[in-house]
Short mmCIF file of C-alpha atoms and ligand atoms in Angstrom, two decimals:
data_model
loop_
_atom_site.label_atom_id
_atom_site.label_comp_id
_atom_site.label_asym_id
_atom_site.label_seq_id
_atom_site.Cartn_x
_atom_site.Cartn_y
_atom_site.Cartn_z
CA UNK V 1 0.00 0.00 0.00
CA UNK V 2 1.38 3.27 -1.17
CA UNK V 3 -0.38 5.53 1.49
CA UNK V 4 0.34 9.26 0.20
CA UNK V 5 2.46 11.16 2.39
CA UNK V 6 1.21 14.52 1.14
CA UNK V 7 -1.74 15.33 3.60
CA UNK V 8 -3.45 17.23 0.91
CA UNK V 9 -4.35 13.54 -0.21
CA UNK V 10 -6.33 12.94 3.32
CA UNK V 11 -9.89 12.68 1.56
CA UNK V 12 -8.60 9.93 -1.03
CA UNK V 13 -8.49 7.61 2.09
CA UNK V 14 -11.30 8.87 4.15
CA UNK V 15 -13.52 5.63 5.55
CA UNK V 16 -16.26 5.01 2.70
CA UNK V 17 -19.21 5.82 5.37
CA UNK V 18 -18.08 9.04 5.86
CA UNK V 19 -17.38 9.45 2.34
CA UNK V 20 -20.82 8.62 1.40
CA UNK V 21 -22.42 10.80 4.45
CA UNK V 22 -19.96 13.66 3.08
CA UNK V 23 -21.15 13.24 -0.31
CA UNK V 24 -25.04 13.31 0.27
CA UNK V 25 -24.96 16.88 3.03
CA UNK V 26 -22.99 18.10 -0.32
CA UNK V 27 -25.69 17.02 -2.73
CA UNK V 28 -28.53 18.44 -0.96
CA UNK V 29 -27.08 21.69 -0.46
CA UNK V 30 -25.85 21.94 -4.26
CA UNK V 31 -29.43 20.76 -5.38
CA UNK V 32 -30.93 23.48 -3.22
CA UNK V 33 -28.32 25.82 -4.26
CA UNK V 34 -28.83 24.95 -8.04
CA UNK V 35 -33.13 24.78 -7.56
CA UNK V 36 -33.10 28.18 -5.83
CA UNK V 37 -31.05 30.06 -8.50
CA UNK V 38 -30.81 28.72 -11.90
CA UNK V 39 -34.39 29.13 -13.23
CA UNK V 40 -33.80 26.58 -16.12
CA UNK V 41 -33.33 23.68 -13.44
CA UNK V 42 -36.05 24.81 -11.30
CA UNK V 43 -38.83 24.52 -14.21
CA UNK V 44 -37.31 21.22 -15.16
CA UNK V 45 -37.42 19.98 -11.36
CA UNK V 46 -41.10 21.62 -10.99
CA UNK V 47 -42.36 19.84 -14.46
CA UNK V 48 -41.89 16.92 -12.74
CA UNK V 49 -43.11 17.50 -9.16
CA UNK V 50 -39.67 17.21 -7.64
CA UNK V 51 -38.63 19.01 -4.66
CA UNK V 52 -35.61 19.70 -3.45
CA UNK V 53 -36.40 17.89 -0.05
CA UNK V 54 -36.63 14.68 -1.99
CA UNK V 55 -33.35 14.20 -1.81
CA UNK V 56 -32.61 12.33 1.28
CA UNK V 57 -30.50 9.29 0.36
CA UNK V 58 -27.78 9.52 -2.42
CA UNK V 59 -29.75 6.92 -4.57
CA UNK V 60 -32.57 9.77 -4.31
CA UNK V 61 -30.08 11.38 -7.38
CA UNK V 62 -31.96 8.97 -9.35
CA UNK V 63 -34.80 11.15 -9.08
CA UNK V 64 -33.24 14.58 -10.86
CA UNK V 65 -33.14 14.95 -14.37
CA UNK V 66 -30.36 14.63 -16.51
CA UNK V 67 -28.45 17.72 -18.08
CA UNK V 68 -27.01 18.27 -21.57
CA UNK V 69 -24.74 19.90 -23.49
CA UNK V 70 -27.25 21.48 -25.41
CA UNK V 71 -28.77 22.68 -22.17
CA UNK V 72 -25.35 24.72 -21.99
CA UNK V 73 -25.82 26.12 -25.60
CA UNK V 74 -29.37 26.60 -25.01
CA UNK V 75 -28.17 28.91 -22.06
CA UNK V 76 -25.45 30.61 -23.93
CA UNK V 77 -23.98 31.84 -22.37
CA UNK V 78 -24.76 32.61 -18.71
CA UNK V 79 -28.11 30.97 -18.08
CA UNK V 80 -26.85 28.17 -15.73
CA UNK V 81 -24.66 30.61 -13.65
CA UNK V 82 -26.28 30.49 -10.10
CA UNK V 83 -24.16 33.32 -8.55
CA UNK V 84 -24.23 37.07 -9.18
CA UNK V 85 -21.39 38.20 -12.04
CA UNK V 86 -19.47 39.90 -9.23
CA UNK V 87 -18.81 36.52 -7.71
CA UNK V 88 -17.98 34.99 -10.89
CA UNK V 89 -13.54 35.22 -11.28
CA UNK V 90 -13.54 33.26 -14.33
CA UNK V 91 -14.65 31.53 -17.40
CA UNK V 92 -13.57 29.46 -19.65
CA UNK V 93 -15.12 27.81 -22.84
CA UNK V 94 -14.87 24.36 -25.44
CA UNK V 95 -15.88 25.36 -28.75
CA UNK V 96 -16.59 21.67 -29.86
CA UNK V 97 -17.21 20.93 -33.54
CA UNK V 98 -20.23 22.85 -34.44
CA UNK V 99 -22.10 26.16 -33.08
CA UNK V 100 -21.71 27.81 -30.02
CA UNK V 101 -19.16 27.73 -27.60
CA UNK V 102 -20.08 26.44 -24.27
CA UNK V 103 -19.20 28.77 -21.20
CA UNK V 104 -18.50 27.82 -17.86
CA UNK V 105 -18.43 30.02 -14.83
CA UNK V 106 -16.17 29.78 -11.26
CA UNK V 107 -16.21 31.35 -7.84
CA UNK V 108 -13.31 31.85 -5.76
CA UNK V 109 -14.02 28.96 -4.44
CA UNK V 110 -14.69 26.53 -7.14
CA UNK V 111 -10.92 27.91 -8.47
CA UNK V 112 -9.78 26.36 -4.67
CA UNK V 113 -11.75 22.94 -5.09
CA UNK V 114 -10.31 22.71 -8.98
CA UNK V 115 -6.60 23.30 -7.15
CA UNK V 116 -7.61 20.63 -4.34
CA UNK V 117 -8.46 17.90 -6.96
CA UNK V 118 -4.84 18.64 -9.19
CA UNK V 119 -3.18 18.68 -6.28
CA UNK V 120 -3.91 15.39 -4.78
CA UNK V 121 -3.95 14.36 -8.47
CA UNK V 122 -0.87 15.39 -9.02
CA UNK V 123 0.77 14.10 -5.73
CA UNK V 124 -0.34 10.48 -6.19
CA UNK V 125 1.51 10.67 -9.79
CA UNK V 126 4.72 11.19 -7.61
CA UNK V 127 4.86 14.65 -7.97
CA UNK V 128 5.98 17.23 -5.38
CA UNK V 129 7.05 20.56 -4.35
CA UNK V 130 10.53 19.32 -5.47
CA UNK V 131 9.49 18.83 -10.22
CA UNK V 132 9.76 21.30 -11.85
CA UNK V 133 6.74 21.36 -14.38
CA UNK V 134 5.71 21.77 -18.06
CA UNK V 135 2.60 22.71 -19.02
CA UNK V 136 1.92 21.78 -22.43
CA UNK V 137 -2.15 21.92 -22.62
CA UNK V 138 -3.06 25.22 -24.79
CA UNK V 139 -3.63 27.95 -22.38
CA UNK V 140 -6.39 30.34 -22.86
CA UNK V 141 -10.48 29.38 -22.82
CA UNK V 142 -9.81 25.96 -23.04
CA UNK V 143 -9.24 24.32 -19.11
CA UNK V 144 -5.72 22.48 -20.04
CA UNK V 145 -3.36 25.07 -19.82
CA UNK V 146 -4.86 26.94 -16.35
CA UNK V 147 -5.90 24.12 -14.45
CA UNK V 148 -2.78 22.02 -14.59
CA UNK V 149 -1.07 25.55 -14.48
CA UNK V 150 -2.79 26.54 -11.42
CA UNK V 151 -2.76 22.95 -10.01
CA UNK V 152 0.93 22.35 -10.19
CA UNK V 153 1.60 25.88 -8.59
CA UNK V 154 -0.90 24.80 -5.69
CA UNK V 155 1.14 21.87 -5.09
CA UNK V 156 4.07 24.07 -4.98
CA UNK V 157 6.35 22.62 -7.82
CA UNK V 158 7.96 24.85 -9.99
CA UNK V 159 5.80 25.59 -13.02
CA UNK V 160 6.70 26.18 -16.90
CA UNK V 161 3.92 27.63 -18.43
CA UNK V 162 4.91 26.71 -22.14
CA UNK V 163 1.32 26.41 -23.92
CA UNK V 164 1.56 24.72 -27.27
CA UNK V 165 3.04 24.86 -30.50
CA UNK V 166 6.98 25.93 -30.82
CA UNK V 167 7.90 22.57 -30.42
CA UNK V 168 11.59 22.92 -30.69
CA UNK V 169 11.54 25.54 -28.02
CA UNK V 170 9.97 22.98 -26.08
CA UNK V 171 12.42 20.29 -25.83
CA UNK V 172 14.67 22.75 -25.26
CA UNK V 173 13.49 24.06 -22.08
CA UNK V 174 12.60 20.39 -20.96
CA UNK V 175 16.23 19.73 -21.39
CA UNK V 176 17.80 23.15 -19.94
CA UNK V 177 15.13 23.71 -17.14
CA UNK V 178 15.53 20.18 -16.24
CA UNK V 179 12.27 19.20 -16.41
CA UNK V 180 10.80 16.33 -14.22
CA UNK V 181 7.25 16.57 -15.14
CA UNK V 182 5.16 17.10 -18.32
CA UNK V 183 1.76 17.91 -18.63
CA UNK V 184 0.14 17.89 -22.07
CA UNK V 185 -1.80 15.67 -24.86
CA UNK V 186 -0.61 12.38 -25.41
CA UNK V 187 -0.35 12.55 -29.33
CA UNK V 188 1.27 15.66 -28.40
CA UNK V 189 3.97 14.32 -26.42
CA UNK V 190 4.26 11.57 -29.11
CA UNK V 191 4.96 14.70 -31.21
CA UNK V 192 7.66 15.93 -28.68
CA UNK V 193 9.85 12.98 -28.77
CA UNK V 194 9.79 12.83 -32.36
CA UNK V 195 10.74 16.07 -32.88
CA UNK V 196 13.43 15.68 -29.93
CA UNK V 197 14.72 13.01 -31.43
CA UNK V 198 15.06 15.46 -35.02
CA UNK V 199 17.32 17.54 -33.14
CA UNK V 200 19.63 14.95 -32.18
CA UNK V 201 18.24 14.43 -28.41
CA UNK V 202 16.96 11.11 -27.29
CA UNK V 203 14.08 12.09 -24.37
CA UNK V 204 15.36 9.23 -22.44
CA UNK V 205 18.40 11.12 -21.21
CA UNK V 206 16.75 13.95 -20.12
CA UNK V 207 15.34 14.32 -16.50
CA UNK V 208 11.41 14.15 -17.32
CA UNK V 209 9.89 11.16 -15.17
CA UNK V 210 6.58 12.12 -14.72
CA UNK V 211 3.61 12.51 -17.90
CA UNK V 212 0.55 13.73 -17.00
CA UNK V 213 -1.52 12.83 -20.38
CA UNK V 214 -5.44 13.25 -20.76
CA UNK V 215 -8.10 15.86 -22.75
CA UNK V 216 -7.85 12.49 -25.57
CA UNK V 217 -8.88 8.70 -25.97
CA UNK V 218 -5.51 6.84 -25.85
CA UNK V 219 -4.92 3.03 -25.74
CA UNK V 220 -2.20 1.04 -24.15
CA UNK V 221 -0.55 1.20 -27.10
CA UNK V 222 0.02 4.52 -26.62
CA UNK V 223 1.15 4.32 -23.15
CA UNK V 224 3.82 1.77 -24.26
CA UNK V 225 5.51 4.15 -26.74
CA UNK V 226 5.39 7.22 -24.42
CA UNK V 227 7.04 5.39 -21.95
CA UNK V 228 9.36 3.66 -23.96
CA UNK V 229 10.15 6.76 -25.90
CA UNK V 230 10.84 9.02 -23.25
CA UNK V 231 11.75 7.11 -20.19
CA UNK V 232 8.84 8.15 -18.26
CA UNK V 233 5.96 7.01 -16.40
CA UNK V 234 2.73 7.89 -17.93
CA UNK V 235 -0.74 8.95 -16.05
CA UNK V 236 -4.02 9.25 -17.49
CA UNK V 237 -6.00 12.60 -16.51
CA UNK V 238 -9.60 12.72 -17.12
CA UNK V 239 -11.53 15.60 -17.21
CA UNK V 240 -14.38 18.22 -19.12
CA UNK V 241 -14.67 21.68 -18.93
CA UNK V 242 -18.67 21.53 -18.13
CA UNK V 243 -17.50 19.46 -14.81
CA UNK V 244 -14.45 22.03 -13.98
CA UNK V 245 -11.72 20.88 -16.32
CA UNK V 246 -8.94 18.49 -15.59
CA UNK V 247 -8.84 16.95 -12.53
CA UNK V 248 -12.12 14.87 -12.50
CA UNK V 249 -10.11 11.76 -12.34
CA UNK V 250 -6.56 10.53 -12.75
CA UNK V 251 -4.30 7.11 -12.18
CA UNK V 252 -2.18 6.59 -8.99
CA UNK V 253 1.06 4.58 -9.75
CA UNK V 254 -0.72 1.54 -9.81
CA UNK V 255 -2.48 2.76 -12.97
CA UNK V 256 -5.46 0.58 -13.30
CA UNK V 257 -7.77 2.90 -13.66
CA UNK V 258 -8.44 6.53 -12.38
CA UNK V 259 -9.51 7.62 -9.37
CA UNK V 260 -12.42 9.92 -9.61
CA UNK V 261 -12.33 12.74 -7.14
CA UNK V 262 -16.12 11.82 -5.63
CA UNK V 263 -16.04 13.68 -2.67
CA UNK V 264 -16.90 16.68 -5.76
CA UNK V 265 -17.94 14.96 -8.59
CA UNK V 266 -20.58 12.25 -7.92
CA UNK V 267 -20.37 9.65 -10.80
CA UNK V 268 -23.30 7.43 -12.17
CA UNK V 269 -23.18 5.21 -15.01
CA UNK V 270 -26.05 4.88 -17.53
CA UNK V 271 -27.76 2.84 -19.99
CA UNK V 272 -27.19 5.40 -23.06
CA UNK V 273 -30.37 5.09 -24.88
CA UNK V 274 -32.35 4.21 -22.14
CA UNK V 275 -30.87 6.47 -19.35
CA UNK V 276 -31.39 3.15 -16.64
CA UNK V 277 -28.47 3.37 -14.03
CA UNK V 278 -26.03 0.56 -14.30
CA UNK V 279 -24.30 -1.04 -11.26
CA UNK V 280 -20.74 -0.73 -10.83
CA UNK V 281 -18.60 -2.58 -13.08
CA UNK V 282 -20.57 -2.29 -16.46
CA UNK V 283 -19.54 -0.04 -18.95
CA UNK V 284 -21.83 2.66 -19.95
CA UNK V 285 -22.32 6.67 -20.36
CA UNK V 286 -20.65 8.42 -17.26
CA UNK V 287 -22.93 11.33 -15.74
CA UNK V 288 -21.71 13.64 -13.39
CA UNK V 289 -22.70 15.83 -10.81
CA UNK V 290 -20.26 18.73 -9.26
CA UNK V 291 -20.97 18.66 -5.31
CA UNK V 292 -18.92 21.46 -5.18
CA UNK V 293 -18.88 24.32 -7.90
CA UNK V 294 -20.71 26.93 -7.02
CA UNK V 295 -20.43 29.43 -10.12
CA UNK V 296 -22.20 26.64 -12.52
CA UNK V 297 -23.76 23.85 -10.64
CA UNK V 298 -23.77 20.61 -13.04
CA UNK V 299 -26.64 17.87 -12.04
CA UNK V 300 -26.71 14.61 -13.49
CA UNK V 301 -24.36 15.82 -16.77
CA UNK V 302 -24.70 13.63 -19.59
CA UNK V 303 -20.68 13.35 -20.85
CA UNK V 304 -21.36 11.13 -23.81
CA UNK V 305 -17.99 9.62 -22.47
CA UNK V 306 -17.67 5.54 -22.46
CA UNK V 307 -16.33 4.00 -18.79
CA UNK V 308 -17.30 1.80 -16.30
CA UNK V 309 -17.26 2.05 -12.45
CA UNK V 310 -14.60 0.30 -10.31
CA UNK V 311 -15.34 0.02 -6.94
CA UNK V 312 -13.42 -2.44 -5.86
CA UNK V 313 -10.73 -1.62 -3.64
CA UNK V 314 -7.22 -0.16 -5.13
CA UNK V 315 -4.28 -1.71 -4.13
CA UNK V 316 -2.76 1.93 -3.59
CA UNK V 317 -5.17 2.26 -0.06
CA UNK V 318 -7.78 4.96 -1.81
CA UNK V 319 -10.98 4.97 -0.85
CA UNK V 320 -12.44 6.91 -3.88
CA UNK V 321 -13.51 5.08 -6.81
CA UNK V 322 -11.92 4.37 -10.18
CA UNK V 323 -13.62 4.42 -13.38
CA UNK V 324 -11.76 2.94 -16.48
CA UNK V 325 -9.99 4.09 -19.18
CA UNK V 326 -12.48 6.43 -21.22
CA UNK V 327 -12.97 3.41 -24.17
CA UNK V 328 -15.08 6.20 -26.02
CA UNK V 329 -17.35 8.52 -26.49
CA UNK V 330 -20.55 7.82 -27.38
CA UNK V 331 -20.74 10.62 -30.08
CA UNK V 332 -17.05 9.29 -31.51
CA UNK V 333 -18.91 6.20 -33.20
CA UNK V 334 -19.13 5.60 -36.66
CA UNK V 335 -21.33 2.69 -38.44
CA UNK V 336 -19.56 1.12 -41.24
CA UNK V 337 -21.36 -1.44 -43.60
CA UNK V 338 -24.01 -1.75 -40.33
CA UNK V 339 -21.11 -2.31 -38.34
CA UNK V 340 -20.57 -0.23 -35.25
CA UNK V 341 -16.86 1.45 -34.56
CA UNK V 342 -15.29 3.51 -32.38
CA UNK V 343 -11.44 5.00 -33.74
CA UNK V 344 -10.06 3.83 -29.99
CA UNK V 345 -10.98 -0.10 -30.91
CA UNK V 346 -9.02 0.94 -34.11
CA UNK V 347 -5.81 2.84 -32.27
CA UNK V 348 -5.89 -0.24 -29.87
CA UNK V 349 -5.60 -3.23 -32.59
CA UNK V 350 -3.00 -1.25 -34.43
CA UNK V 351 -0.44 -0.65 -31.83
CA UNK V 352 -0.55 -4.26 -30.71
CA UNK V 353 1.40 -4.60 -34.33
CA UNK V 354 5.04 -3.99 -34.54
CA UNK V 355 6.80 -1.21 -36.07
CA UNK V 356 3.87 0.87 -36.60
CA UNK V 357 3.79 4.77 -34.47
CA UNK V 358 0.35 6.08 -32.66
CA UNK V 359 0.27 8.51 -35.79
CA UNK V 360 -2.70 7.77 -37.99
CA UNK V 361 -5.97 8.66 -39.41
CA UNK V 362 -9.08 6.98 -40.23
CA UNK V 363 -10.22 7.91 -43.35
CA UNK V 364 -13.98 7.79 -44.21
CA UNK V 365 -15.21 7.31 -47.22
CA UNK V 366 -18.24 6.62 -50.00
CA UNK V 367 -17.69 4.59 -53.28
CA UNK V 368 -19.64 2.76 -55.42
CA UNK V 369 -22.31 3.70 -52.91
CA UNK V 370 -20.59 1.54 -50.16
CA UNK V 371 -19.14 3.19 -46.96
CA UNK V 372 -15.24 2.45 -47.40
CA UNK V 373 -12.45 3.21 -44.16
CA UNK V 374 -8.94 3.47 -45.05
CA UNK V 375 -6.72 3.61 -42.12
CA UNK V 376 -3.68 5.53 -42.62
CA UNK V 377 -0.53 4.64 -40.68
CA UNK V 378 2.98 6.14 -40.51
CA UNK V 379 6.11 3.12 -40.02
CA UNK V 380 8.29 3.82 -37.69
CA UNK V 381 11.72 4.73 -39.27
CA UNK V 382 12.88 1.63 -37.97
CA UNK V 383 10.23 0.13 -39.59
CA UNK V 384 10.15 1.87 -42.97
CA UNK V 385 11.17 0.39 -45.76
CA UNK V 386 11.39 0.28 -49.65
CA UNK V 387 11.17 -3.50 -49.76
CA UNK V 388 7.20 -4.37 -51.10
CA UNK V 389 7.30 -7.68 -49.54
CA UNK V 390 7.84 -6.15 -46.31
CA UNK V 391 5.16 -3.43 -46.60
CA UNK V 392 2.43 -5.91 -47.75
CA UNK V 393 3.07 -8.05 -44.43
CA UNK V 394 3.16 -5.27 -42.73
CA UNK V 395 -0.12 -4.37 -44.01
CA UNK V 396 -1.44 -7.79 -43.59
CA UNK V 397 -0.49 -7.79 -40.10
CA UNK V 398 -2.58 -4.22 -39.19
CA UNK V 399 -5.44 -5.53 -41.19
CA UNK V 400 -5.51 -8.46 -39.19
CA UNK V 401 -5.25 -6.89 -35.82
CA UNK V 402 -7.84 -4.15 -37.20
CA UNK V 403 -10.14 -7.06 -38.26
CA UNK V 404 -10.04 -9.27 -35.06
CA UNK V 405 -11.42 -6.30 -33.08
CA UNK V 406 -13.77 -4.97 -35.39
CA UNK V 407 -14.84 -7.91 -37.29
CA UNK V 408 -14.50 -5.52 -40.75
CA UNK V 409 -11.55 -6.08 -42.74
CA UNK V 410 -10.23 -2.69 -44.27
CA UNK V 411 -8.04 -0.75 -46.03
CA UNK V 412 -4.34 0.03 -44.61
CA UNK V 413 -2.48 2.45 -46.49
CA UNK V 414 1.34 2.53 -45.09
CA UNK V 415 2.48 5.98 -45.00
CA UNK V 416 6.42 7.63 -44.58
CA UNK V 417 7.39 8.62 -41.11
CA UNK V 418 6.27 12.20 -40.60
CA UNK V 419 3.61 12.44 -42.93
CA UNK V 420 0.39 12.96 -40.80
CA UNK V 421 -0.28 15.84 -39.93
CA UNK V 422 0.65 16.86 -35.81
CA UNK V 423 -2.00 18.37 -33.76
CA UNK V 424 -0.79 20.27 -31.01
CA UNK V 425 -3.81 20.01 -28.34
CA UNK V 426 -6.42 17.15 -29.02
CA UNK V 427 -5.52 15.08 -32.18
CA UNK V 428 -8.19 14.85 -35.13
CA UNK V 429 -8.02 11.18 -35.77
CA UNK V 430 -11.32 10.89 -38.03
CA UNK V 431 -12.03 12.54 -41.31
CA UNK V 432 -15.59 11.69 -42.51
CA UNK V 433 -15.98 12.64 -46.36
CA UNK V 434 -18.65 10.26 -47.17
CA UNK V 435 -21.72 11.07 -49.19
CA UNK V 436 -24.46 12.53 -47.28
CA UNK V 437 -28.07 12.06 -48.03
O1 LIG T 501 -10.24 18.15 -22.30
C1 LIG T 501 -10.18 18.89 -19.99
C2 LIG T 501 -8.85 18.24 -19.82
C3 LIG T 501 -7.71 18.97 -20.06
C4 LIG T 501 -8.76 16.93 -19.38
C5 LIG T 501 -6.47 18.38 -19.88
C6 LIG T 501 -7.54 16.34 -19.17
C7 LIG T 501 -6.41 17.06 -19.43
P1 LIG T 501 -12.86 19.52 -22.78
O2 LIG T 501 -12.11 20.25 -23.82
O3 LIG T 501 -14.15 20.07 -22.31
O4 LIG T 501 -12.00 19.37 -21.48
O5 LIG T 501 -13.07 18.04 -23.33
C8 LIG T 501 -13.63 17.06 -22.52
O6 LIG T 501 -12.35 15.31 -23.59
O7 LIG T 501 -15.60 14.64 -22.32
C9 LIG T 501 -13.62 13.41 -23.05
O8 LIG T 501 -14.38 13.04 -24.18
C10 LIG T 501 -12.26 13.90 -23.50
N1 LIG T 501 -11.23 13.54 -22.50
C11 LIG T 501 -10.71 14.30 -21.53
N2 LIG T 501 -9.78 13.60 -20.84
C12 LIG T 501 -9.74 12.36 -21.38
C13 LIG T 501 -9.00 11.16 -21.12
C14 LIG T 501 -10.77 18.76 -21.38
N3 LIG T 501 -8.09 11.10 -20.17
C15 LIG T 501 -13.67 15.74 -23.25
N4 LIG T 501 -9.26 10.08 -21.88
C16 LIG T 501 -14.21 14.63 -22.37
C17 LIG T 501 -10.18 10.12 -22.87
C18 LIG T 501 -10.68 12.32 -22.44
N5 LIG T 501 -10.88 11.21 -23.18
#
């Protein structure tokens, strides 16, 4: 057992009865807060005869209705703020792929919880007053950048706020700072050791131990050439901006799965199309409700992201629960020839094939009036060749590993090292150009 010895970390080990006692005075006072001054949830609660005294058990959640994103662009952009402007000290937005932004709203105090939850977040990745720490999310509206900014600060390491992009300039302050801790995308870091590696420095030798990776689906795969490529040891952060940003969840060093921070964010897991709560352990839509934030109460959010519940009991002594890897989300699917796929079942088959990178793109398309995916994969330089034989097994290989998991056998196309393009904050791994009708 791997008790934390930062005493920030005490409520990751409090006894579950007072967790769950802790949990439900929180809930009622954030449903009353939320029914008393957001006039959208108060209609929604009164349509269906719900008071906020009905809550007197945690399963009484059950009761509340759900909340969307489109509730938040409905609102745009300060209809779900439940304090007063003048108590507001920040926002931040996701712009998504179509419309609206979505805003979100904190108090003073909301800013303190989001700090609390990086902070033992960060401390049971290893980290301590003593790293000094990248931060390689885009800073700005988007909750990367501040919140593992701020977060790192609170937990009193020594912060580099590098944003994105300037990747060169990157490596080089990793190297000169002596950086022992990197916070930032995973296809992004994927990008940094590449690019490293360009200008004649091998990320291995250089002091970084500690990733903290999240904001995108990654696979195991993944995880295996991060650490491999850099010499680190790489944590999965899980987070949204409509729930406070990152810090919703993360991995302790025993990494199987992350510990959600449920003292302030209640989880649930639900039947997607019917909405029926699952019990722990099966996979389904995770909806969330802040027991803390103030500024922008969330009840019963609908995340459209893919996880399960673990509640058994983590070998590392915490007391909070874990939910799994995020396998999707539920909006990420594509149907293919009546066949249902998500790109992570795809990422996951190919990087259980050697001498391929985590740099690819699934390419959707229409012909002859069939739906058609071509998956396009860079070789690792190692891996790259000129002789055909070689390429075609190569190819075999991912189409087999693609076709095992998906039961669809499709197109590989092998591309040159370096030829997809890099995204800098959360890679596009998807490009649907098939024929609408
Ligand atoms: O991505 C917050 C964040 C920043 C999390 C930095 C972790 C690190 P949004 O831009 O609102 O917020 O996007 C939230 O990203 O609903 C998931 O679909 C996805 N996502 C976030 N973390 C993970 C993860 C930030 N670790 C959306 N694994 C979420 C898989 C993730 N997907």
């Amino acid at each position: 057992m791997n008790k934390c010895t930062d005493n920030r970390c005490a409520a990751d080990f409090m006894d579950v009865a007072s967790l769950r006692a802790l949990q439900l005075e929180r809930l009622q006072k954030i449903v009353a807060h939320t029914y008393n001054n957001v006039e959208f949830f108060r209609k929604r609660m009164d349509e269906r005869n719900i008071k906020v005294s009905d809550i007197k058990t945690l399963d009484d959640i059950q009761k509340l209705p759900f909340s969307k994103k489109i509730d938040l662009r409905d609102t745009y952009p300060f209809g779900l703020c439940a304090v007063p402007m003048s108590e507001i000290v920040r926002l931040h937005a996701s712009s998504g792929t179509t419309g609206k932004p979505i805003v979100v709203a904190y108090t003073k105090e909301d800013l303190e919880v989001w700090n609390q939850v990086m902070v033992r977040g960060l401390a049971g990745a290893g980290l301590s007053e003593k790293d000094i720490i990248q931060i390689a999310y885009g800073y700005g509206l988007f909750t990367g950048g501040l919140g593992a900014h701020y977060g790192s600060e609170a937990l009193g390491a020594t912060v580099v706020p590098a944003s994105v992009g300037n990747t060169q300039r990157q490596v080089m302050l990793m190297r000169d700072f002596g950086v022992t801790g990197i916070c930032c995308t995973p296809s992004y870091f994927l990008h940094l050791i590449e690019q490293a590696a360009l200008a004649g420095i091998d990320m291995r030798d250089l002091p970084v131990r500690v990733g903290i990776f999240g904001a995108e689906p990654w696979s195991q795969g993944m995880r295996e050439q991060l650490e491999k490529g850099a010499g680190i040891e790489a944590f999965d952060i899980y987070g949204l901006s409509e729930i406070i940003g990152p810090g919703v969840a993360i991995e302790c060093t025993e990494h199987s799965g992350m510990h959600i921070f449920e003292d302030h964010f209640y989880p649930e897991i639900i039947d997607p199309d019917t909405g029926e709560v699952l019990p722990d352990g099966e996979l389904g839509e995770l909806v969330l409700t802040t027991l803390s934030k103030f500024a922008m109460p969330m009840i019963r959010y609908r995340t459209r992201d893919l996880t399960r519940i673990i509640a058994e009991p983590c070998k590392c002594g915490r007391t909070i629960r874990r939910i799994d890897r995020i396998s999707a989300r539920s909006d990420d699917m594509f149907i293919i020839r009546g066949v249902n796929v998500f790109p992570s079942q795809i990422e996951s088959a190919l990087l259980t094939v050697p001498g391929v990178t985590a740099n690819y793109l699934i390419i959707l398309t229409t012909e002859k009036g069939m739906d058609n995916i071509e998956l396009q994969v860079e070789m690792s330089p190692e891996a790259f060749s000129d002789q055909v034989k070689v390429l075609e097994g190569l190819q075999r290989n991912i189409a087999k590993a693609v076709e095992s998991v998906i039961g669809l056998r499709i197109r590989i196309k092998l591309v040159a090292p370096q030829t997809i393009a890099r995204s800098e904050g959360k890679a596009k791994r998807v490009i649907d150009q098939r024929l609408k009708n």
